[in-house]
Amino acid sequence: MSSTLPPPRENQTFFTVSALEAGILSFPRDLFLAGTPSHIPERWDAPALCFLLRHSATGEYILFDNGIRKDVHRLPPAAQRRVDIFGSFVIVHDAAERVASGGLDPARVSQLVISHAHWDHIGDLSRFPHARIVVSSGTYELSRSGYPADPKSPFAQDLFSPERTRVLDPFDGTWAALGPFDRALDLLGDGSAYVVDAPGHVRGHINLLVRTSADGAWAVLAGDAAHDWQLLTGAATIAVHPAHGCVHVDRELAEAYIEILRALALAPDSRVRVLLAHNAQMWEDARANDWEGFWPKTITSL
Ligand SMILES: [Zn+2]
């Protein structure tokens, strides 16, 4: 396993990246962080972040994750019970409204890459009517076997219509190791973005590794690989809640993957930004800085 990511090609294409907040969650500490959390409050507000990408050559727009839908009562009952664990959440604008208020018609988003099908990432897919949905086979299969056939499933069976969904299987032989990642797939064929198998959180969880400059800068759109930045710095570890257990289906795999992200993000002279779906610190820093990095502004590349 190599820790280095591939060098840029000649005239390398890349993406500009903008954050969007599509809902705010109240995170209970006991569910997420253990270790040395004495300075961490019992609950904190964290955003449901999505990331809007614009291709440097074609101008194509890709959205990574879709936040929370406004009509959460339409979620399966098991997902609604999970919603209740968060105690409170706020949705002022969904992802489509954020895209529109930044000056882009949501119908112009051509691909919607979904890290996993939890309710705070899936949003309402019908809000991006012309986007091809991109998910892993694990996510697709969890949904197809879901609610109502399985009344306990938090995933709706009709979530992904086969007509508009591209299903990617990390084990079908077309994915290959890339730098520190075991399995990656070149999404557009030009080396500008790679779908990365990111195991641990839930079956089928994927990340998107995107180039953010022509000369070697990157971002990892990391979804729920880690729920707080302190898990990357090592200031906290993954919690196991006395009643609800661990938020990851496989804690060891989640820890191993966090180790990869940590090495990329915290290396001296790192040119890799790791963007977590629920990074409260990044969100608060942006809020204090006139929403730097939030659509229609863009995140500066390292
Ligand atoms: Zn999440």
mmCIF file of C-alpha atoms and ligand atoms in Angstrom:
data_model
loop_
_atom_site.group_PDB
_atom_site.id
_atom_site.type_symbol
_atom_site.label_atom_id
_atom_site.label_comp_id
_atom_site.label_asym_id
_atom_site.label_seq_id
_atom_site.Cartn_x
_atom_site.Cartn_y
_atom_site.Cartn_z
ATOM 1 C CA MET A 1 0.000 0.000 0.000
ATOM 2 C CA SER A 2 1.372 3.330 -1.063
ATOM 3 C CA SER A 3 0.510 6.536 0.714
ATOM 4 C CA THR A 4 1.080 8.695 -2.341
ATOM 5 C CA LEU A 5 -1.690 9.698 -4.676
ATOM 6 C CA PRO A 6 -1.037 9.680 -8.428
ATOM 7 C CA PRO A 7 0.647 12.764 -9.926
ATOM 8 C CA PRO A 8 -1.379 14.982 -12.268
ATOM 9 C CA ARG A 9 -1.411 14.274 -15.981
ATOM 10 C CA GLU A 10 -0.636 16.897 -18.575
ATOM 11 C CA ASN A 11 -3.492 19.437 -18.669
ATOM 12 C CA GLN A 12 -4.992 17.657 -15.680
ATOM 13 C CA THR A 13 -8.687 18.337 -15.162
ATOM 14 C CA PHE A 14 -9.972 18.931 -11.633
ATOM 15 C CA PHE A 15 -12.942 20.226 -9.649
ATOM 16 C CA THR A 16 -13.750 23.336 -7.689
ATOM 17 C CA VAL A 17 -15.534 22.327 -4.478
ATOM 18 C CA SER A 18 -18.214 24.228 -2.555
ATOM 19 C CA ALA A 19 -19.868 23.173 0.707
ATOM 20 C CA LEU A 20 -23.632 23.308 1.261
ATOM 21 C CA GLU A 21 -25.454 22.912 4.567
ATOM 22 C CA ALA A 22 -28.707 20.973 4.136
ATOM 23 C CA GLY A 23 -29.899 20.591 7.720
ATOM 24 C CA ILE A 24 -28.472 20.837 11.223
ATOM 25 C CA LEU A 25 -28.364 17.924 13.663
ATOM 26 C CA SER A 26 -27.970 17.808 17.418
ATOM 27 C CA PHE A 27 -25.204 15.262 18.109
ATOM 28 C CA PRO A 28 -25.201 13.481 21.486
ATOM 29 C CA ARG A 29 -21.592 13.034 22.629
ATOM 30 C CA ASP A 30 -22.201 9.563 24.104
ATOM 31 C CA LEU A 31 -23.147 8.269 20.679
ATOM 32 C CA PHE A 32 -20.108 9.581 18.841
ATOM 33 C CA LEU A 33 -17.053 10.408 20.910
ATOM 34 C CA ALA A 34 -15.124 8.608 23.640
ATOM 35 C CA GLY A 35 -11.601 8.942 24.955
ATOM 36 C CA THR A 36 -10.781 12.299 26.492
ATOM 37 C CA PRO A 37 -13.932 14.279 25.862
ATOM 38 C CA SER A 38 -13.900 16.414 29.035
ATOM 39 C CA HIS A 39 -13.875 19.597 26.985
ATOM 40 C CA ILE A 40 -16.611 18.377 24.684
ATOM 41 C CA PRO A 41 -20.215 19.338 25.490
ATOM 42 C CA GLU A 42 -22.865 16.638 25.945
ATOM 43 C CA ARG A 43 -24.516 17.766 22.752
ATOM 44 C CA TRP A 44 -23.453 19.948 19.906
ATOM 45 C CA ASP A 45 -24.970 21.167 16.656
ATOM 46 C CA ALA A 46 -23.441 19.731 13.514
ATOM 47 C CA PRO A 47 -24.343 20.409 9.892
ATOM 48 C CA ALA A 48 -25.438 17.877 7.287
ATOM 49 C CA LEU A 49 -22.980 18.937 4.610
ATOM 50 C CA CYS A 50 -23.127 18.261 0.897
ATOM 51 C CA PHE A 51 -20.466 19.257 -1.615
ATOM 52 C CA LEU A 52 -21.084 20.762 -5.037
ATOM 53 C CA LEU A 53 -18.336 20.124 -7.577
ATOM 54 C CA ARG A 54 -17.697 21.892 -10.865
ATOM 55 C CA HIS A 55 -15.469 20.255 -13.488
ATOM 56 C CA SER A 56 -12.664 22.518 -14.719
ATOM 57 C CA ALA A 57 -13.003 21.596 -18.406
ATOM 58 C CA THR A 58 -16.641 20.664 -19.011
ATOM 59 C CA GLY A 59 -18.363 22.765 -16.333
ATOM 60 C CA GLU A 60 -20.323 19.651 -15.309
ATOM 61 C CA TYR A 61 -21.825 19.857 -11.829
ATOM 62 C CA ILE A 62 -21.712 16.870 -9.488
ATOM 63 C CA LEU A 63 -23.269 16.858 -6.017
ATOM 64 C CA PHE A 64 -21.859 14.632 -3.288
ATOM 65 C CA ASP A 65 -24.566 13.725 -0.743
ATOM 66 C CA ASN A 66 -27.982 15.319 -0.478
ATOM 67 C CA GLY A 67 -28.453 16.185 3.210
ATOM 68 C CA ILE A 68 -31.834 15.989 4.960
ATOM 69 C CA ARG A 69 -35.223 16.129 3.260
ATOM 70 C CA LYS A 70 -37.767 18.592 4.590
ATOM 71 C CA ASP A 71 -40.595 16.041 4.793
ATOM 72 C CA VAL A 72 -38.880 13.538 7.108
ATOM 73 C CA HIS A 73 -42.289 12.007 7.919
ATOM 74 C CA ARG A 74 -41.944 10.217 4.566
ATOM 75 C CA LEU A 75 -38.977 8.186 5.821
ATOM 76 C CA PRO A 76 -39.533 4.532 6.831
ATOM 77 C CA PRO A 77 -40.562 4.123 10.520
ATOM 78 C CA ALA A 78 -37.145 2.704 11.500
ATOM 79 C CA ALA A 79 -35.429 5.784 10.058
ATOM 80 C CA GLN A 80 -37.849 8.052 11.886
ATOM 81 C CA ARG A 81 -36.900 6.363 15.157
ATOM 82 C CA ARG A 82 -33.251 7.158 14.400
ATOM 83 C CA VAL A 83 -34.236 10.730 13.687
ATOM 84 C CA ASP A 84 -35.664 10.857 17.225
ATOM 85 C CA ILE A 85 -32.283 9.847 18.721
ATOM 86 C CA PHE A 86 -30.916 13.151 17.535
ATOM 87 C CA GLY A 87 -33.467 14.907 19.707
ATOM 88 C CA SER A 88 -33.714 17.905 17.491
ATOM 89 C CA PHE A 89 -32.756 18.933 14.027
ATOM 90 C CA VAL A 90 -33.424 21.932 11.839
ATOM 91 C CA ILE A 91 -33.849 22.126 8.090
ATOM 92 C CA VAL A 92 -34.011 25.698 6.877
ATOM 93 C CA HIS A 93 -33.053 24.809 3.318
ATOM 94 C CA ASP A 94 -32.552 21.488 1.608
ATOM 95 C CA ALA A 95 -29.688 20.870 -0.809
ATOM 96 C CA ALA A 96 -31.688 21.826 -3.908
ATOM 97 C CA GLU A 97 -32.673 25.155 -2.351
ATOM 98 C CA ARG A 98 -29.044 25.823 -1.411
ATOM 99 C CA VAL A 99 -27.925 25.079 -4.956
ATOM 100 C CA ALA A 100 -30.618 27.389 -6.359
ATOM 101 C CA SER A 101 -29.958 30.220 -3.924
ATOM 102 C CA GLY A 102 -26.313 30.192 -5.033
ATOM 103 C CA GLY A 103 -27.463 30.799 -8.593
ATOM 104 C CA LEU A 104 -27.554 27.300 -10.129
ATOM 105 C CA ASP A 105 -30.670 25.513 -11.364
ATOM 106 C CA PRO A 106 -30.728 22.098 -9.587
ATOM 107 C CA ALA A 107 -31.720 20.581 -12.934
ATOM 108 C CA ARG A 108 -28.165 21.319 -14.105
ATOM 109 C CA VAL A 109 -26.617 18.907 -11.602
ATOM 110 C CA SER A 110 -25.805 15.894 -13.759
ATOM 111 C CA GLN A 111 -24.589 13.390 -11.159
ATOM 112 C CA LEU A 112 -25.502 12.864 -7.517
ATOM 113 C CA VAL A 113 -23.001 10.644 -5.717
ATOM 114 C CA ILE A 114 -24.420 9.314 -2.443
ATOM 115 C CA SER A 115 -21.986 8.152 0.250
ATOM 116 C CA HIS A 116 -24.608 5.916 1.891
ATOM 117 C CA ALA A 117 -28.368 5.799 2.311
ATOM 118 C CA HIS A 118 -28.797 7.115 5.848
ATOM 119 C CA TRP A 119 -31.559 9.721 6.163
ATOM 120 C CA ASP A 120 -29.191 12.659 6.705
ATOM 121 C CA HIS A 121 -27.349 11.995 3.412
ATOM 122 C CA ILE A 122 -30.024 10.836 1.017
ATOM 123 C CA GLY A 123 -32.289 13.899 1.100
ATOM 124 C CA ASP A 124 -35.023 13.876 -1.529
ATOM 125 C CA LEU A 125 -33.543 12.584 -4.787
ATOM 126 C CA SER A 126 -36.466 13.894 -6.841
ATOM 127 C CA ARG A 127 -35.218 17.431 -6.158
ATOM 128 C CA PHE A 128 -32.435 16.846 -8.724
ATOM 129 C CA PRO A 129 -34.542 15.559 -11.610
ATOM 130 C CA HIS A 130 -31.801 15.283 -14.235
ATOM 131 C CA ALA A 131 -29.031 13.853 -12.076
ATOM 132 C CA ARG A 132 -27.779 10.322 -12.531
ATOM 133 C CA ILE A 133 -27.637 8.774 -9.035
ATOM 134 C CA VAL A 134 -24.325 7.052 -8.245
ATOM 135 C CA VAL A 135 -24.215 4.563 -5.356
ATOM 136 C CA SER A 136 -22.287 1.462 -4.396
ATOM 137 C CA SER A 137 -23.788 -1.982 -4.827
ATOM 138 C CA GLY A 138 -23.882 -2.345 -1.028
ATOM 139 C CA THR A 139 -26.040 0.767 -0.677
ATOM 140 C CA TYR A 140 -28.268 -0.271 -3.572
ATOM 141 C CA GLU A 141 -28.827 -3.749 -2.170
ATOM 142 C CA LEU A 142 -29.580 -2.439 1.344
ATOM 143 C CA SER A 143 -32.307 -0.338 -0.209
ATOM 144 C CA ARG A 144 -33.744 -3.021 -2.506
ATOM 145 C CA SER A 145 -34.163 -5.409 0.427
ATOM 146 C CA GLY A 146 -35.475 -2.617 2.663
ATOM 147 C CA TYR A 147 -38.815 -1.201 3.786
ATOM 148 C CA PRO A 148 -41.614 -2.283 3.490
ATOM 149 C CA ALA A 149 -40.467 -5.855 2.607
ATOM 150 C CA ASP A 150 -38.320 -5.648 5.737
ATOM 151 C CA PRO A 151 -40.420 -3.574 8.171
ATOM 152 C CA LYS A 152 -37.370 -2.987 10.409
ATOM 153 C CA SER A 153 -35.216 -1.523 7.652
ATOM 154 C CA PRO A 154 -34.507 2.235 7.749
ATOM 155 C CA PHE A 155 -34.019 2.183 3.953
ATOM 156 C CA ALA A 156 -36.930 2.495 1.539
ATOM 157 C CA GLN A 157 -37.097 -0.138 -1.201
ATOM 158 C CA ASP A 158 -38.065 2.426 -3.836
ATOM 159 C CA LEU A 159 -35.244 4.851 -2.973
ATOM 160 C CA PHE A 160 -33.231 4.259 -6.146
ATOM 161 C CA SER A 161 -35.082 3.846 -9.417
ATOM 162 C CA PRO A 162 -33.075 1.460 -11.612
ATOM 163 C CA GLU A 163 -33.523 3.794 -14.622
ATOM 164 C CA ARG A 164 -31.566 6.683 -13.126
ATOM 165 C CA THR A 165 -29.116 4.870 -10.860
ATOM 166 C CA ARG A 166 -25.525 3.845 -11.645
ATOM 167 C CA VAL A 167 -24.572 1.037 -9.274
ATOM 168 C CA LEU A 168 -20.843 0.553 -8.671
ATOM 169 C CA ASP A 169 -19.499 -2.688 -7.220
ATOM 170 C CA PRO A 170 -16.058 -2.316 -5.566
ATOM 171 C CA PHE A 171 -15.470 -6.057 -6.041
ATOM 172 C CA ASP A 172 -16.409 -6.463 -9.709
ATOM 173 C CA GLY A 173 -12.770 -6.322 -10.828
ATOM 174 C CA THR A 174 -12.881 -2.802 -12.342
ATOM 175 C CA TRP A 175 -11.706 -1.016 -9.179
ATOM 176 C CA ALA A 176 -7.999 -0.787 -8.329
ATOM 177 C CA ALA A 177 -5.788 0.288 -5.444
ATOM 178 C CA LEU A 178 -4.991 3.997 -5.480
ATOM 179 C CA GLY A 179 -2.422 5.460 -3.052
ATOM 180 C CA PRO A 180 -3.518 4.385 0.432
ATOM 181 C CA PHE A 181 -6.969 3.260 -0.738
ATOM 182 C CA ASP A 182 -7.595 -0.419 -1.419
ATOM 183 C CA ARG A 183 -10.309 0.101 -4.009
ATOM 184 C CA ALA A 184 -10.984 3.141 -6.203
ATOM 185 C CA LEU A 185 -12.756 3.788 -9.492
ATOM 186 C CA ASP A 186 -12.030 6.674 -11.870
ATOM 187 C CA LEU A 187 -15.501 8.233 -12.077
ATOM 188 C CA LEU A 188 -15.110 10.168 -15.358
ATOM 189 C CA GLY A 189 -12.056 8.454 -16.838
ATOM 190 C CA ASP A 190 -9.875 11.598 -16.722
ATOM 191 C CA GLY A 191 -8.336 11.195 -13.260
ATOM 192 C CA SER A 192 -10.307 14.145 -11.845
ATOM 193 C CA ALA A 193 -12.427 12.159 -9.363
ATOM 194 C CA TYR A 194 -12.276 8.679 -7.889
ATOM 195 C CA VAL A 195 -15.030 6.830 -6.052
ATOM 196 C CA VAL A 196 -13.333 5.178 -3.070
ATOM 197 C CA ASP A 197 -14.519 2.192 -1.056
ATOM 198 C CA ALA A 198 -14.705 3.537 2.528
ATOM 199 C CA PRO A 199 -15.750 0.619 4.731
ATOM 200 C CA GLY A 200 -16.797 0.615 8.372
ATOM 201 C CA HIS A 201 -19.732 2.994 8.833
ATOM 202 C CA VAL A 202 -22.423 1.022 7.038
ATOM 203 C CA ARG A 203 -22.385 -1.527 4.227
ATOM 204 C CA GLY A 204 -21.611 0.182 0.923
ATOM 205 C CA HIS A 205 -20.217 3.450 2.323
ATOM 206 C CA ILE A 206 -18.157 5.285 -0.320
ATOM 207 C CA ASN A 207 -16.108 8.476 -0.460
ATOM 208 C CA LEU A 208 -15.182 10.697 -3.379
ATOM 209 C CA LEU A 209 -11.541 11.650 -3.875
ATOM 210 C CA VAL A 210 -11.331 14.703 -6.143
ATOM 211 C CA ARG A 211 -8.486 16.719 -7.571
ATOM 212 C CA THR A 212 -8.897 20.381 -6.669
ATOM 213 C CA SER A 213 -6.096 21.807 -8.819
ATOM 214 C CA ALA A 214 -4.124 20.904 -11.926
ATOM 215 C CA ASP A 215 -0.928 20.660 -9.901
ATOM 216 C CA GLY A 216 -1.551 18.058 -7.211
ATOM 217 C CA ALA A 217 -4.123 19.265 -4.645
ATOM 218 C CA TRP A 218 -6.950 16.965 -3.531
ATOM 219 C CA ALA A 219 -10.056 16.749 -1.378
ATOM 220 C CA VAL A 220 -11.590 13.635 0.128
ATOM 221 C CA LEU A 221 -15.356 13.964 0.520
ATOM 222 C CA ALA A 222 -15.478 11.606 3.448
ATOM 223 C CA GLY A 223 -19.169 11.302 4.363
ATOM 224 C CA ASP A 224 -19.547 9.534 7.699
ATOM 225 C CA ALA A 225 -16.104 7.913 7.748
ATOM 226 C CA ALA A 226 -15.688 10.074 10.870
ATOM 227 C CA HIS A 227 -18.334 12.169 12.603
ATOM 228 C CA ASP A 228 -16.039 14.787 14.104
ATOM 229 C CA TRP A 229 -12.617 16.236 13.349
ATOM 230 C CA GLN A 230 -11.313 15.190 16.772
ATOM 231 C CA LEU A 231 -11.458 11.591 15.573
ATOM 232 C CA LEU A 232 -8.861 12.504 12.979
ATOM 233 C CA THR A 233 -6.577 14.385 15.333
ATOM 234 C CA GLY A 234 -6.812 11.571 17.878
ATOM 235 C CA ALA A 235 -8.258 13.865 20.595
ATOM 236 C CA ALA A 236 -11.236 11.493 20.778
ATOM 237 C CA THR A 237 -12.046 7.922 19.787
ATOM 238 C CA ILE A 238 -15.156 6.224 18.422
ATOM 239 C CA ALA A 239 -17.815 5.792 21.117
ATOM 240 C CA VAL A 240 -19.783 2.679 21.973
ATOM 241 C CA HIS A 241 -23.111 3.823 23.415
ATOM 242 C CA PRO A 242 -24.560 1.723 26.286
ATOM 243 C CA ALA A 243 -27.989 1.485 24.640
ATOM 244 C CA HIS A 244 -27.461 2.199 20.943
ATOM 245 C CA GLY A 245 -24.053 0.554 20.445
ATOM 246 C CA CYS A 246 -21.598 1.925 17.893
ATOM 247 C CA VAL A 247 -22.638 4.200 15.021
ATOM 248 C CA HIS A 248 -20.377 2.126 12.756
ATOM 249 C CA VAL A 249 -21.302 -1.438 11.755
ATOM 250 C CA ASP A 250 -17.605 -2.389 11.916
ATOM 251 C CA ARG A 251 -15.627 -0.250 14.342
ATOM 252 C CA GLU A 252 -12.245 -1.781 13.464
ATOM 253 C CA LEU A 253 -12.702 -1.130 9.760
ATOM 254 C CA ALA A 254 -13.880 2.409 10.554
ATOM 255 C CA GLU A 255 -10.771 3.007 12.676
ATOM 256 C CA ALA A 256 -8.482 1.645 9.964
ATOM 257 C CA TYR A 257 -10.070 3.934 7.394
ATOM 258 C CA ILE A 258 -9.808 6.960 9.725
ATOM 259 C CA GLU A 259 -6.109 6.128 9.976
ATOM 260 C CA ILE A 260 -5.827 6.535 6.194
ATOM 261 C CA LEU A 261 -7.636 9.888 6.286
ATOM 262 C CA ARG A 262 -5.522 11.035 9.222
ATOM 263 C CA ALA A 263 -2.290 10.269 7.368
ATOM 264 C CA LEU A 264 -3.510 12.165 4.304
ATOM 265 C CA ALA A 265 -4.859 15.197 6.160
ATOM 266 C CA LEU A 266 -2.228 15.667 8.843
ATOM 267 C CA ALA A 267 0.947 14.858 6.924
ATOM 268 C CA PRO A 268 3.449 17.728 6.860
ATOM 269 C CA ASP A 269 2.837 19.819 3.729
ATOM 270 C CA SER A 270 -0.377 17.895 3.080
ATOM 271 C CA ARG A 271 -2.240 18.937 -0.055
ATOM 272 C CA VAL A 272 -5.281 16.823 0.805
ATOM 273 C CA ARG A 273 -8.343 18.384 2.428
ATOM 274 C CA VAL A 274 -10.555 15.877 4.247
ATOM 275 C CA LEU A 275 -14.147 17.110 4.268
ATOM 276 C CA LEU A 276 -16.426 15.323 6.759
ATOM 277 C CA ALA A 277 -20.210 15.421 6.368
ATOM 278 C CA HIS A 278 -20.718 16.618 9.941
ATOM 279 C CA ASN A 279 -17.652 18.759 10.613
ATOM 280 C CA ALA A 280 -19.017 21.235 13.183
ATOM 281 C CA GLN A 281 -15.693 23.045 13.534
ATOM 282 C CA MET A 282 -15.326 23.737 9.830
ATOM 283 C CA TRP A 283 -18.923 24.942 9.681
ATOM 284 C CA GLU A 284 -18.500 27.296 12.637
ATOM 285 C CA ASP A 285 -15.239 28.649 11.263
ATOM 286 C CA ALA A 286 -16.955 29.337 7.930
ATOM 287 C CA ARG A 287 -19.892 31.022 9.647
ATOM 288 C CA ALA A 288 -17.480 33.340 11.469
ATOM 289 C CA ASN A 289 -15.770 34.091 8.159
ATOM 290 C CA ASP A 290 -18.671 35.193 5.944
ATOM 291 C CA TRP A 291 -19.386 31.578 4.853
ATOM 292 C CA GLU A 292 -16.027 31.131 3.175
ATOM 293 C CA GLY A 293 -16.064 27.941 1.109
ATOM 294 C CA PHE A 294 -19.863 27.658 1.049
ATOM 295 C CA TRP A 295 -21.688 27.796 -2.288
ATOM 296 C CA PRO A 296 -21.448 29.923 -4.390
ATOM 297 C CA LYS A 297 -18.044 30.484 -2.816
ATOM 298 C CA THR A 298 -15.490 27.732 -3.254
ATOM 299 C CA ILE A 299 -13.119 25.957 -0.885
ATOM 300 C CA THR A 300 -9.535 27.012 -1.532
ATOM 301 C CA SER A 301 -7.323 24.116 -2.519
ATOM 302 C CA LEU A 302 -4.199 23.348 -0.499
HETATM 303 ZN ZN ZN B 1 -24.461 11.225 8.666
#
